[in-house]
GROMACS .gro file of C-alpha atoms in nm:
model
  433
    1MET     CA    1   2.308   0.287  -3.457
    2ARG     CA    2   2.025   0.128  -3.263
    3ASP     CA    3   2.219   0.171  -2.939
    4VAL     CA    4   2.275   0.539  -3.015
    5ILE     CA    5   1.905   0.594  -3.080
    6GLY     CA    6   1.820   0.408  -2.760
    7ARG     CA    7   2.058   0.625  -2.557
    8LEU     CA    8   1.911   0.940  -2.708
    9ALA     CA    9   1.556   0.824  -2.640
   10GLY     CA   10   1.641   0.754  -2.277
   11ALA     CA   11   1.844   1.069  -2.224
   12ARG     CA   12   1.722   1.304  -1.958
   13VAL     CA   13   1.733   1.601  -2.193
   14TRP     CA   14   1.416   1.478  -2.364
   15ARG     CA   15   1.237   1.472  -2.029
   16HIS     CA   16   1.317   1.835  -1.951
   17PRO     CA   17   1.011   2.068  -1.983
   18ALA     CA   18   1.208   2.325  -2.182
   19THR     CA   19   1.309   2.063  -2.438
   20VAL     CA   20   0.949   1.949  -2.482
   21THR     CA   21   0.833   2.310  -2.520
   22VAL     CA   22   1.092   2.379  -2.789
   23ALA     CA   23   1.003   2.058  -2.974
   24LEU     CA   24   0.630   2.136  -2.975
   25SER     CA   25   0.700   2.496  -3.080
   26LEU     CA   26   0.895   2.366  -3.380
   27LEU     CA   27   0.604   2.146  -3.488
   28PRO     CA   28   0.388   2.427  -3.638
   29VAL     CA   29   0.698   2.585  -3.792
   30ILE     CA   30   0.785   2.259  -3.967
   31LEU     CA   31   0.426   2.217  -4.082
   32LEU     CA   32   0.430   2.571  -4.220
   33VAL     CA   33   0.747   2.503  -4.421
   34VAL     CA   34   0.602   2.178  -4.557
   35ASP     CA   35   0.275   2.354  -4.640
   36VAL     CA   36   0.455   2.622  -4.838
   37LEU     CA   37   0.669   2.373  -5.031
   38THR     CA   38   0.385   2.140  -5.127
   39PRO     CA   39   0.112   2.198  -5.389
   40GLU     CA   40  -0.190   2.405  -5.287
   41ASP     CA   41  -0.421   2.107  -5.299
   42VAL     CA   42  -0.225   1.949  -5.010
   43ARG     CA   43  -0.263   2.155  -4.692
   44PHE     CA   44  -0.103   2.090  -4.354
   45GLY     CA   45  -0.219   2.401  -4.168
   46ALA     CA   46  -0.503   2.217  -3.996
   47LEU     CA   47  -0.252   1.984  -3.826
   48MET     CA   48  -0.100   2.274  -3.634
   49VAL     CA   49  -0.379   2.247  -3.378
   50ALA     CA   50  -0.199   1.936  -3.246
   51ALA     CA   51   0.081   2.149  -3.098
   52PRO     CA   52  -0.127   2.325  -2.826
   53ALA     CA   53  -0.318   2.002  -2.755
   54LEU     CA   54   0.004   1.808  -2.695
   55ALA     CA   55   0.149   2.096  -2.494
   56ALA     CA   56  -0.143   2.066  -2.250
   57ILE     CA   57  -0.023   1.712  -2.168
   58PHE     CA   58   0.351   1.770  -2.138
   59CYS     CA   59   0.411   2.141  -2.069
   60SER     CA   60   0.348   2.391  -1.792
   61PRO     CA   61   0.100   2.677  -1.856
   62THR     CA   62   0.396   2.898  -1.947
   63GLY     CA   63   0.516   2.641  -2.198
   64VAL     CA   64   0.166   2.615  -2.345
   65LEU     CA   65   0.161   2.994  -2.392
   66VAL     CA   66   0.491   2.973  -2.580
   67VAL     CA   67   0.356   2.701  -2.809
   68ILE     CA   68   0.038   2.902  -2.869
   69ALA     CA   69   0.239   3.215  -2.946
   70VAL     CA   70   0.424   3.022  -3.218
   71THR     CA   71   0.124   2.828  -3.349
   72LEU     CA   72  -0.117   3.117  -3.420
   73PRO     CA   73   0.123   3.312  -3.647
   74CYS     CA   74   0.205   2.989  -3.829
   75VAL     CA   75  -0.167   2.928  -3.888
   76VAL     CA   76  -0.203   3.275  -4.033
   77GLY     CA   77   0.110   3.225  -4.245
   78ALA     CA   78  -0.016   2.892  -4.381
   79SER     CA   79  -0.350   3.053  -4.470
   80ALA     CA   80  -0.172   3.336  -4.648
   81ALA     CA   81   0.043   3.089  -4.842
   82ASN     CA   82  -0.272   2.913  -4.959
   83ASP     CA   83  -0.456   3.241  -5.037
   84ILE     CA   84  -0.743   3.171  -4.798
   85LEU     CA   85  -0.714   3.475  -4.570
   86ASP     CA   86  -1.013   3.634  -4.745
   87SER     CA   87  -1.220   3.317  -4.746
   88ALA     CA   88  -1.528   3.275  -4.528
   89ASN     CA   89  -1.373   2.966  -4.367
   90PHE     CA   90  -1.061   3.139  -4.230
   91PRO     CA   91  -1.226   3.315  -3.930
   92THR     CA   92  -1.385   2.982  -3.834
   93GLN     CA   93  -1.052   2.801  -3.858
   94LEU     CA   94  -0.870   3.067  -3.658
   95GLY     CA   95  -1.143   3.077  -3.395
   96THR     CA   96  -1.135   2.699  -3.358
   97ILE     CA   97  -0.761   2.692  -3.303
   98THR     CA   98  -0.790   2.981  -3.057
   99LEU     CA   99  -1.056   2.798  -2.854
  100ILE     CA  100  -0.849   2.480  -2.852
  101SER     CA  101  -0.547   2.680  -2.740
  102VAL     CA  102  -0.740   2.838  -2.451
  103ALA     CA  103  -0.870   2.493  -2.349
  104ALA     CA  104  -0.516   2.355  -2.364
  105LEU     CA  105  -0.393   2.635  -2.137
  106ALA     CA  106  -0.670   2.564  -1.884
  107ALA     CA  107  -0.607   2.189  -1.898
  108SER     CA  108  -0.237   2.243  -1.834
  109ALA     CA  109  -0.313   2.460  -1.532
  110VAL     CA  110  -0.547   2.195  -1.387
  111ARG     CA  111  -0.290   1.920  -1.449
  112MET     CA  112  -0.014   2.116  -1.282
  113ARG     CA  113  -0.231   2.184  -0.978
  114ARG     CA  114  -0.317   1.816  -0.941
  115GLU     CA  115   0.047   1.715  -0.982
  116GLN     CA  116   0.139   1.955  -0.702
  117GLU     CA  117  -0.135   1.810  -0.481
  118LEU     CA  118  -0.008   1.459  -0.554
  119ALA     CA  119   0.348   1.566  -0.473
  120ARG     CA  120   0.232   1.708  -0.139
  121SER     CA  121   0.038   1.388  -0.068
  122ARG     CA  122   0.344   1.176  -0.137
  123TRP     CA  123   0.558   1.401   0.079
  124VAL     CA  124   0.316   1.365   0.369
  125ALA     CA  125   0.311   0.987   0.318
  126GLN     CA  126   0.690   0.973   0.317
  127VAL     CA  127   0.705   1.169   0.642
  128THR     CA  128   0.442   0.935   0.789
  129GLN     CA  129   0.647   0.635   0.683
  130ARG     CA  130   0.957   0.770   0.856
  131VAL     CA  131   0.755   0.833   1.173
  132LEU     CA  132   0.583   0.493   1.183
  133LEU     CA  133   0.836   0.264   1.019
  134HIS     CA  134   1.160   0.368   1.181
  135PRO     CA  135   1.464   0.294   0.964
  136LEU     CA  136   1.609  -0.036   1.077
  137PRO     CA  137   1.968  -0.043   1.201
  138ARG     CA  138   2.210  -0.237   0.983
  139LYS     CA  139   2.324  -0.434   1.288
  140VAL     CA  140   2.156  -0.535   1.614
  141GLY     CA  141   2.371  -0.735   1.853
  142THR     CA  142   2.519  -1.023   1.655
  143PHE     CA  143   2.272  -0.986   1.369
  144ASP     CA  144   2.293  -0.804   1.035
  145LEU     CA  145   1.965  -0.656   0.909
  146ALA     CA  146   1.813  -0.512   0.593
  147SER     CA  147   1.457  -0.412   0.506
  148LEU     CA  148   1.250  -0.329   0.197
  149TYR     CA  149   0.909  -0.163   0.170
  150LEU     CA  150   0.699  -0.110  -0.142
  151ALA     CA  151   0.347   0.034  -0.113
  152ALA     CA  152   0.087  -0.079  -0.366
  153ASP     CA  153  -0.094   0.257  -0.340
  154GLU     CA  154   0.089   0.472  -0.597
  155GLU     CA  155  -0.020   0.790  -0.422
  156ALA     CA  156   0.128   0.689  -0.089
  157ALA     CA  157   0.470   0.581   0.029
  158ILE     CA  158   0.320   0.363   0.300
  159GLY     CA  159   0.051   0.101   0.290
  160GLY     CA  160  -0.074  -0.179   0.512
  161ASP     CA  161   0.248  -0.368   0.585
  162LEU     CA  162   0.465  -0.301   0.889
  163TYR     CA  163   0.790  -0.402   1.053
  164ALA     CA  164   0.995  -0.310   1.358
  165VAL     CA  165   1.312  -0.427   1.530
  166ALA     CA  166   1.413  -0.364   1.892
  167ARG     CA  167   1.683  -0.484   2.126
  168CYS     CA  168   1.565  -0.656   2.444
  169GLY     CA  169   1.844  -0.758   2.683
  170SER     CA  170   2.064  -1.015   2.510
  171SER     CA  171   1.820  -1.075   2.225
  172ALA     CA  172   1.662  -0.894   1.933
  173ARG     CA  173   1.287  -0.879   1.875
  174ILE     CA  174   1.147  -0.848   1.523
  175LEU     CA  175   0.789  -0.783   1.418
  176LEU     CA  176   0.659  -0.803   1.063
  177GLY     CA  177   0.290  -0.783   0.984
  178ASP     CA  178   0.020  -0.718   0.727
  179VAL     CA  179  -0.295  -0.531   0.827
  180GLN     CA  180  -0.633  -0.586   0.669
  181GLY     CA  181  -0.666  -0.352   0.374
  182LYS     CA  182  -0.397  -0.128   0.231
  183GLY     CA  183  -0.316   0.234   0.160
  184LEU     CA  184  -0.383   0.528   0.387
  185ALA     CA  185  -0.692   0.365   0.542
  186ALA     CA  186  -0.466   0.114   0.719
  187LEU     CA  187  -0.248   0.370   0.899
  188GLU     CA  188  -0.451   0.357   1.222
  189MET     CA  189  -0.392  -0.015   1.257
  190VAL     CA  190  -0.025   0.012   1.161
  191SER     CA  191   0.032   0.282   1.421
  192SER     CA  192  -0.146   0.085   1.695
  193VAL     CA  193   0.050  -0.235   1.640
  194LEU     CA  194   0.391  -0.069   1.608
  195ASN     CA  195   0.350   0.151   1.915
  196THR     CA  196   0.238  -0.143   2.129
  197PHE     CA  197   0.526  -0.362   2.012
  198ARG     CA  198   0.787  -0.097   2.089
  199HIS     CA  199   0.634  -0.028   2.429
  200SER     CA  200   0.627  -0.397   2.523
  201VAL     CA  201   0.984  -0.463   2.416
  202ARG     CA  202   1.107  -0.148   2.587
  203HIS     CA  203   0.966  -0.278   2.915
  204GLY     CA  204   1.121  -0.624   2.869
  205SER     CA  205   0.798  -0.820   2.839
  206PRO     CA  206   0.841  -1.193   2.763
  207LEU     CA  207   0.756  -1.299   2.408
  208PRO     CA  208   0.411  -1.448   2.491
  209GLU     CA  209   0.324  -1.134   2.687
  210VAL     CA  210   0.425  -0.916   2.393
  211VAL     CA  211   0.176  -1.100   2.173
  212ARG     CA  212  -0.099  -1.070   2.436
  213GLU     CA  213  -0.037  -0.697   2.468
  214LEU     CA  214  -0.052  -0.663   2.089
  215GLU     CA  215  -0.387  -0.841   2.083
  216THR     CA  216  -0.534  -0.642   2.371
  217SER     CA  217  -0.414  -0.305   2.248
  218PHE     CA  218  -0.526  -0.374   1.891
  219ARG     CA  219  -0.878  -0.469   2.000
  220GLU     CA  220  -0.908  -0.163   2.221
  221GLU     CA  221  -0.790   0.061   1.940
  222MET     CA  222  -1.042  -0.085   1.695
  223ARG     CA  223  -1.320  -0.056   1.950
  224GLU     CA  224  -1.244   0.313   2.001
  225LEU     CA  225  -1.242   0.369   1.626
  226CYS     CA  226  -1.579   0.199   1.594
  227GLU     CA  227  -1.726   0.411   1.873
  228ALA     CA  228  -1.594   0.727   1.711
  229ALA     CA  229  -1.734   0.625   1.374
  230ASP     CA  230  -2.067   0.533   1.532
  231ALA     CA  231  -2.098   0.884   1.672
  232ALA     CA  232  -2.023   1.043   1.334
  233PRO     CA  233  -2.282   1.059   1.053
  234GLY     CA  234  -2.236   0.879   0.725
  235PRO     CA  235  -2.083   0.543   0.638
  236GLY     CA  236  -1.790   0.432   0.850
  237THR     CA  237  -1.640   0.151   1.043
  238ALA     CA  238  -1.947   0.112   1.266
  239ARG     CA  239  -2.143  -0.024   0.971
  240TYR     CA  240  -1.885  -0.289   0.892
  241ALA     CA  241  -2.080  -0.572   1.052
  242ASP     CA  242  -2.400  -0.481   0.866
  243GLN     CA  243  -2.212  -0.461   0.539
  244ALA     CA  244  -2.048  -0.796   0.600
  245ALA     CA  245  -2.380  -0.959   0.685
  246GLY     CA  246  -2.543  -0.815   0.374
  247ALA     CA  247  -2.256  -0.939   0.160
  248GLY     CA  248  -2.268  -1.289   0.306
  249VAL     CA  249  -1.927  -1.265   0.471
  250PRO     CA  250  -1.901  -1.513   0.764
  251TYR     CA  251  -1.838  -1.379   1.110
  252ALA     CA  252  -1.544  -1.501   1.315
  253THR     CA  253  -1.781  -1.722   1.522
  254ASP     CA  254  -1.867  -1.915   1.205
  255VAL     CA  255  -1.508  -2.034   1.167
  256VAL     CA  256  -1.427  -2.376   1.311
  257VAL     CA  257  -1.183  -2.345   1.600
  258GLY     CA  258  -0.857  -2.523   1.521
  259ALA     CA  259  -0.897  -2.494   1.143
  260ALA     CA  260  -0.598  -2.368   0.949
  261VAL     CA  261  -0.595  -1.990   0.913
  262PRO     CA  262  -0.515  -1.864   0.559
  263TYR     CA  263  -0.185  -1.681   0.529
  264GLY     CA  264  -0.189  -1.305   0.481
  265ALA     CA  265  -0.430  -1.030   0.576
  266ASP     CA  266  -0.588  -1.037   0.231
  267ALA     CA  267  -0.663  -1.411   0.250
  268ILE     CA  268  -0.967  -1.352   0.473
  269PRO     CA  269  -1.267  -1.185   0.305
  270SER     CA  270  -1.348  -0.832   0.409
  271VAL     CA  271  -1.583  -0.557   0.303
  272GLY     CA  272  -1.459  -0.202   0.282
  273SER     CA  273  -1.120  -0.067   0.384
  274SER     CA  274  -1.208   0.118   0.704
  275PRO     CA  275  -1.087  -0.024   1.037
  276GLY     CA  276  -1.354  -0.193   1.245
  277GLU     CA  277  -1.407  -0.447   1.522
  278GLU     CA  278  -1.364  -0.728   1.265
  279SER     CA  279  -1.028  -0.590   1.149
  280PHE     CA  280  -0.721  -0.805   1.194
  281VAL     CA  281  -0.346  -0.815   1.140
  282THR     CA  282  -0.143  -1.117   1.036
  283ALA     CA  283   0.202  -1.102   1.190
  284VAL     CA  284   0.508  -1.294   1.294
  285VAL     CA  285   0.702  -1.201   1.607
  286VAL     CA  286   1.056  -1.338   1.634
  287GLU     CA  287   1.294  -1.340   1.929
  288LEU     CA  288   1.660  -1.385   1.834
  289PRO     CA  289   1.896  -1.448   2.125
  290ASP     CA  290   2.262  -1.372   2.066
  291ASP     CA  291   2.331  -1.743   2.113
  292GLY     CA  292   2.087  -2.029   2.072
  293PRO     CA  293   1.774  -2.110   1.874
  294MET     CA  294   1.519  -1.848   1.771
  295ARG     CA  295   1.171  -1.832   1.921
  296LEU     CA  296   0.877  -1.716   1.714
  297VAL     CA  297   0.501  -1.673   1.721
  298ASN     CA  298   0.322  -1.690   1.385
  299LEU     CA  299  -0.018  -1.522   1.380
  300GLY     CA  300  -0.167  -1.637   1.050
  301HIS     CA  301   0.128  -1.499   0.853
  302PRO     CA  302   0.329  -1.654   0.568
  303PRO     CA  303   0.604  -1.870   0.721
  304PRO     CA  304   0.953  -1.718   0.748
  305LEU     CA  305   1.219  -1.870   0.527
  306LEU     CA  306   1.558  -1.984   0.661
  307LEU     CA  307   1.843  -1.973   0.409
  308HIS     CA  308   2.154  -2.174   0.491
  309ASP     CA  309   2.415  -2.372   0.294
  310GLY     CA  310   2.224  -2.353  -0.035
  311THR     CA  311   1.892  -2.465   0.116
  312VAL     CA  312   1.568  -2.279   0.184
  313ARG     CA  313   1.343  -2.406   0.463
  314ALA     CA  314   0.998  -2.269   0.542
  315LEU     CA  315   0.937  -2.241   0.918
  316GLU     CA  316   0.578  -2.360   0.905
  317PRO     CA  317   0.384  -2.325   1.233
  318LYS     CA  318   0.303  -2.659   1.393
  319VAL     CA  319  -0.015  -2.517   1.544
  320PRO     CA  320  -0.214  -2.261   1.338
  321VAL     CA  321  -0.280  -1.942   1.533
  322PRO     CA  322  -0.528  -1.677   1.416
  323PRO     CA  323  -0.423  -1.319   1.339
  324LEU     CA  324  -0.429  -1.029   1.583
  325GLY     CA  325  -0.789  -0.929   1.645
  326LEU     CA  326  -0.920  -1.283   1.604
  327ALA     CA  327  -0.763  -1.449   1.910
  328ASP     CA  328  -1.103  -1.576   2.026
  329LEU     CA  329  -1.088  -1.839   1.752
  330ASN     CA  330  -0.842  -2.046   1.957
  331GLY     CA  331  -0.925  -1.920   2.304
  332GLY     CA  332  -0.639  -1.673   2.309
  333ASP     CA  333  -0.367  -1.938   2.338
  334ILE     CA  334  -0.016  -1.821   2.246
  335VAL     CA  335   0.198  -2.083   2.070
  336VAL     CA  336   0.573  -2.013   2.089
  337GLU     CA  337   0.788  -2.231   1.864
  338GLU     CA  338   1.165  -2.274   1.838
  339ALA     CA  339   1.391  -2.321   1.539
  340ASP     CA  340   1.767  -2.346   1.491
  341PHE     CA  341   1.939  -2.037   1.356
  342PRO     CA  342   2.300  -2.137   1.278
  343PRO     CA  343   2.576  -1.879   1.227
  344GLY     CA  344   2.583  -1.743   0.871
  345ALA     CA  345   2.218  -1.833   0.806
  346VAL     CA  346   1.970  -1.571   0.686
  347LEU     CA  347   1.610  -1.544   0.808
  348LEU     CA  348   1.372  -1.380   0.559
  349LEU     CA  349   1.043  -1.236   0.682
  350TYR     CA  350   0.800  -1.118   0.415
  351THR     CA  351   0.435  -1.035   0.349
  352ASP     CA  352   0.201  -1.205   0.105
  353GLY     CA  353   0.247  -0.918  -0.140
  354VAL     CA  354   0.566  -1.100  -0.246
  355THR     CA  355   0.430  -1.451  -0.289
  356GLU     CA  356   0.099  -1.336  -0.439
  357ALA     CA  357   0.259  -1.120  -0.709
  358ARG     CA  358   0.159  -1.261  -1.048
  359GLY     CA  359   0.353  -1.284  -1.370
  360PRO     CA  360   0.204  -1.226  -1.717
  361SER     CA  361   0.085  -1.589  -1.721
  362GLY     CA  362  -0.100  -1.544  -1.390
  363ALA     CA  363   0.135  -1.769  -1.192
  364PHE     CA  364   0.239  -1.661  -0.841
  365TYR     CA  365   0.594  -1.553  -0.771
  366PRO     CA  366   0.790  -1.864  -0.651
  367LEU     CA  367   0.986  -1.697  -0.374
  368ALA     CA  368   1.134  -2.009  -0.214
  369ASP     CA  369   1.253  -2.147  -0.546
  370ARG     CA  370   1.418  -1.817  -0.644
  371LEU     CA  371   1.594  -1.783  -0.310
  372ARG     CA  372   1.797  -2.099  -0.364
  373ARG     CA  373   2.022  -1.901  -0.600
  374TRP     CA  374   2.094  -1.634  -0.341
  375THR     CA  375   2.150  -1.816  -0.012
  376ALA     CA  376   2.509  -1.686   0.005
  377LEU     CA  377   2.408  -1.319  -0.018
  378PRO     CA  378   2.415  -1.085   0.281
  379PRO     CA  379   2.081  -0.931   0.383
  380ASP     CA  380   2.101  -0.608   0.184
  381ALA     CA  381   2.216  -0.779  -0.135
  382LEU     CA  382   1.954  -1.050  -0.088
  383LEU     CA  383   1.668  -0.798  -0.077
  384THR     CA  384   1.813  -0.614  -0.375
  385ALA     CA  385   1.816  -0.939  -0.574
  386VAL     CA  386   1.460  -1.034  -0.473
  387HIS     CA  387   1.332  -0.686  -0.553
  388ALA     CA  388   1.488  -0.681  -0.900
  389ASP     CA  389   1.371  -1.035  -0.975
  390LEU     CA  390   1.018  -0.960  -0.854
  391ARG     CA  391   0.995  -0.656  -1.080
  392ARG     CA  392   1.108  -0.861  -1.378
  393TYR     CA  393   0.867  -1.142  -1.291
  394VAL     CA  394   0.559  -0.917  -1.296
  395GLY     CA  395   0.672  -0.771  -1.626
  396GLY     CA  396   0.689  -0.412  -1.507
  397ALA     CA  397   0.325  -0.412  -1.394
  398ARG     CA  398   0.220  -0.241  -1.073
  399LEU     CA  399   0.221  -0.464  -0.767
  400ALA     CA  400  -0.129  -0.556  -0.654
  401ASP     CA  401  -0.043  -0.554  -0.283
  402ASP     CA  402   0.204  -0.391  -0.046
  403VAL     CA  403   0.541  -0.563  -0.011
  404ALA     CA  404   0.755  -0.570   0.303
  405MET     CA  405   1.063  -0.781   0.367
  406VAL     CA  406   1.315  -0.801   0.649
  407ALA     CA  407   1.629  -1.011   0.614
  408VAL     CA  408   1.835  -1.105   0.922
  409ARG     CA  409   2.168  -1.285   0.924
  410ARG     CA  410   2.334  -1.429   1.230
  411SER     CA  411   2.693  -1.316   1.200
  412PRO     CA  412   2.928  -1.607   1.124
  413THR     CA  413   3.158  -1.707   1.409
  414ALA     CA  414   3.383  -1.955   1.234
  415VAL     CA  415   3.413  -1.772   0.904
  416ALA     CA  416   3.610  -1.449   0.885
  417ALA     CA  417   3.419  -1.147   0.763
  418THR     CA  418   3.498  -1.009   0.418
  419PRO     CA  419   3.428  -0.634   0.436
  420ASP     CA  420   3.589  -0.574   0.098
  421THR     CA  421   3.321  -0.770  -0.083
  422ASP     CA  422   3.088  -0.548  -0.283
  423PRO     CA  423   2.728  -0.665  -0.221
  424ASP     CA  424   2.605  -0.504  -0.546
  425ALA     CA  425   2.870  -0.680  -0.753
  426LEU     CA  426   2.789  -1.011  -0.583
  427THR     CA  427   2.420  -0.959  -0.651
  428ASP     CA  428   2.479  -0.888  -1.021
  429ALA     CA  429   2.699  -1.197  -1.054
  430LEU     CA  430   2.440  -1.427  -0.899
  431LEU     CA  431   2.155  -1.276  -1.099
  432GLU     CA  432   2.345  -1.351  -1.419
  433ASP     CA  433   2.367  -1.715  -1.316
   0.00000   0.00000   0.00000
């Protein structure tokens, strides 16, 4: 019986506007019947005002009108059944319900207009996401890919995280980053970094040169934004330095050169969400040759994780490098590191929105520990498993930061492929374990 009630409660029919309108229209009718059948000293007519009020929350203006059209006659009928039509209080009662009904109609109209504006905003954000974050191919060279993006801003489909993949000769280049701030205010920085990366890879620039071009282009873009904001009246990015100084936020020159840079764009204090000359982007740029070890440059970003044979290894940078926009902290040196990437292994790139997600107890999400159960999964199934587990870990709460993940697997050479395997079924089986 409990299962039947649960299925009825979750059925889509109860979410349909027409069903809600009918249910709220029946409320005053039921109250009228109860009022007639009960003694005169027990009156339920006053409760009928709840029907238009609830309709304002759940129904369209047309639905509210239907509920009002049913409620007012029921109010009159209940008053007649209780012989109070001639009383001095009846006009006041009827006028009160009428005013509440008119207010409910207006509130429903305002709610519907705002819902339409929100829907348009989300549509624009979704189009922007498709323009900036191109859908990743499922295969590049000898590598299988999958990606996942979740924006923390509920009114936008894109936030401050970014990723891109491009083929360059006999290797694949992957960029994953996290800009300072989140939501729509970070789009300028996301666009600048992605466009520069694609341009550099398209022209075959070596990996260190790609990073230098990212740094140069990003700084120029932020400088232009600051100049534009300085010319415009009102608060903007040009006041960022003054705000930071007033808030006691240290400038980049106050940081000791060679000190470890915190992981993630949100690990460094900032004031405001507008781009400025002190803006930065943490990122990791990976070069994956079709054969041989990977090469990567980590710019203050959480270390990639390598999954292979039931183990999870964090590719920690040997030399800390500051994020894009803060290259002066180490003199602009580019540190390129190498790591083995055996056939069948999976490389997981992610932003700090994953590892900084908190459960109900306040503990951070233990990504590396969780991944040990899923090292045998292909990229798409792996991201599906992490996504589902992350949602369960936070207890259904909204994520506090944007989440981006890219999983890359070097296709096995000694093991035959198994195209008949269902990734979803494999994911469910491992999650049950």
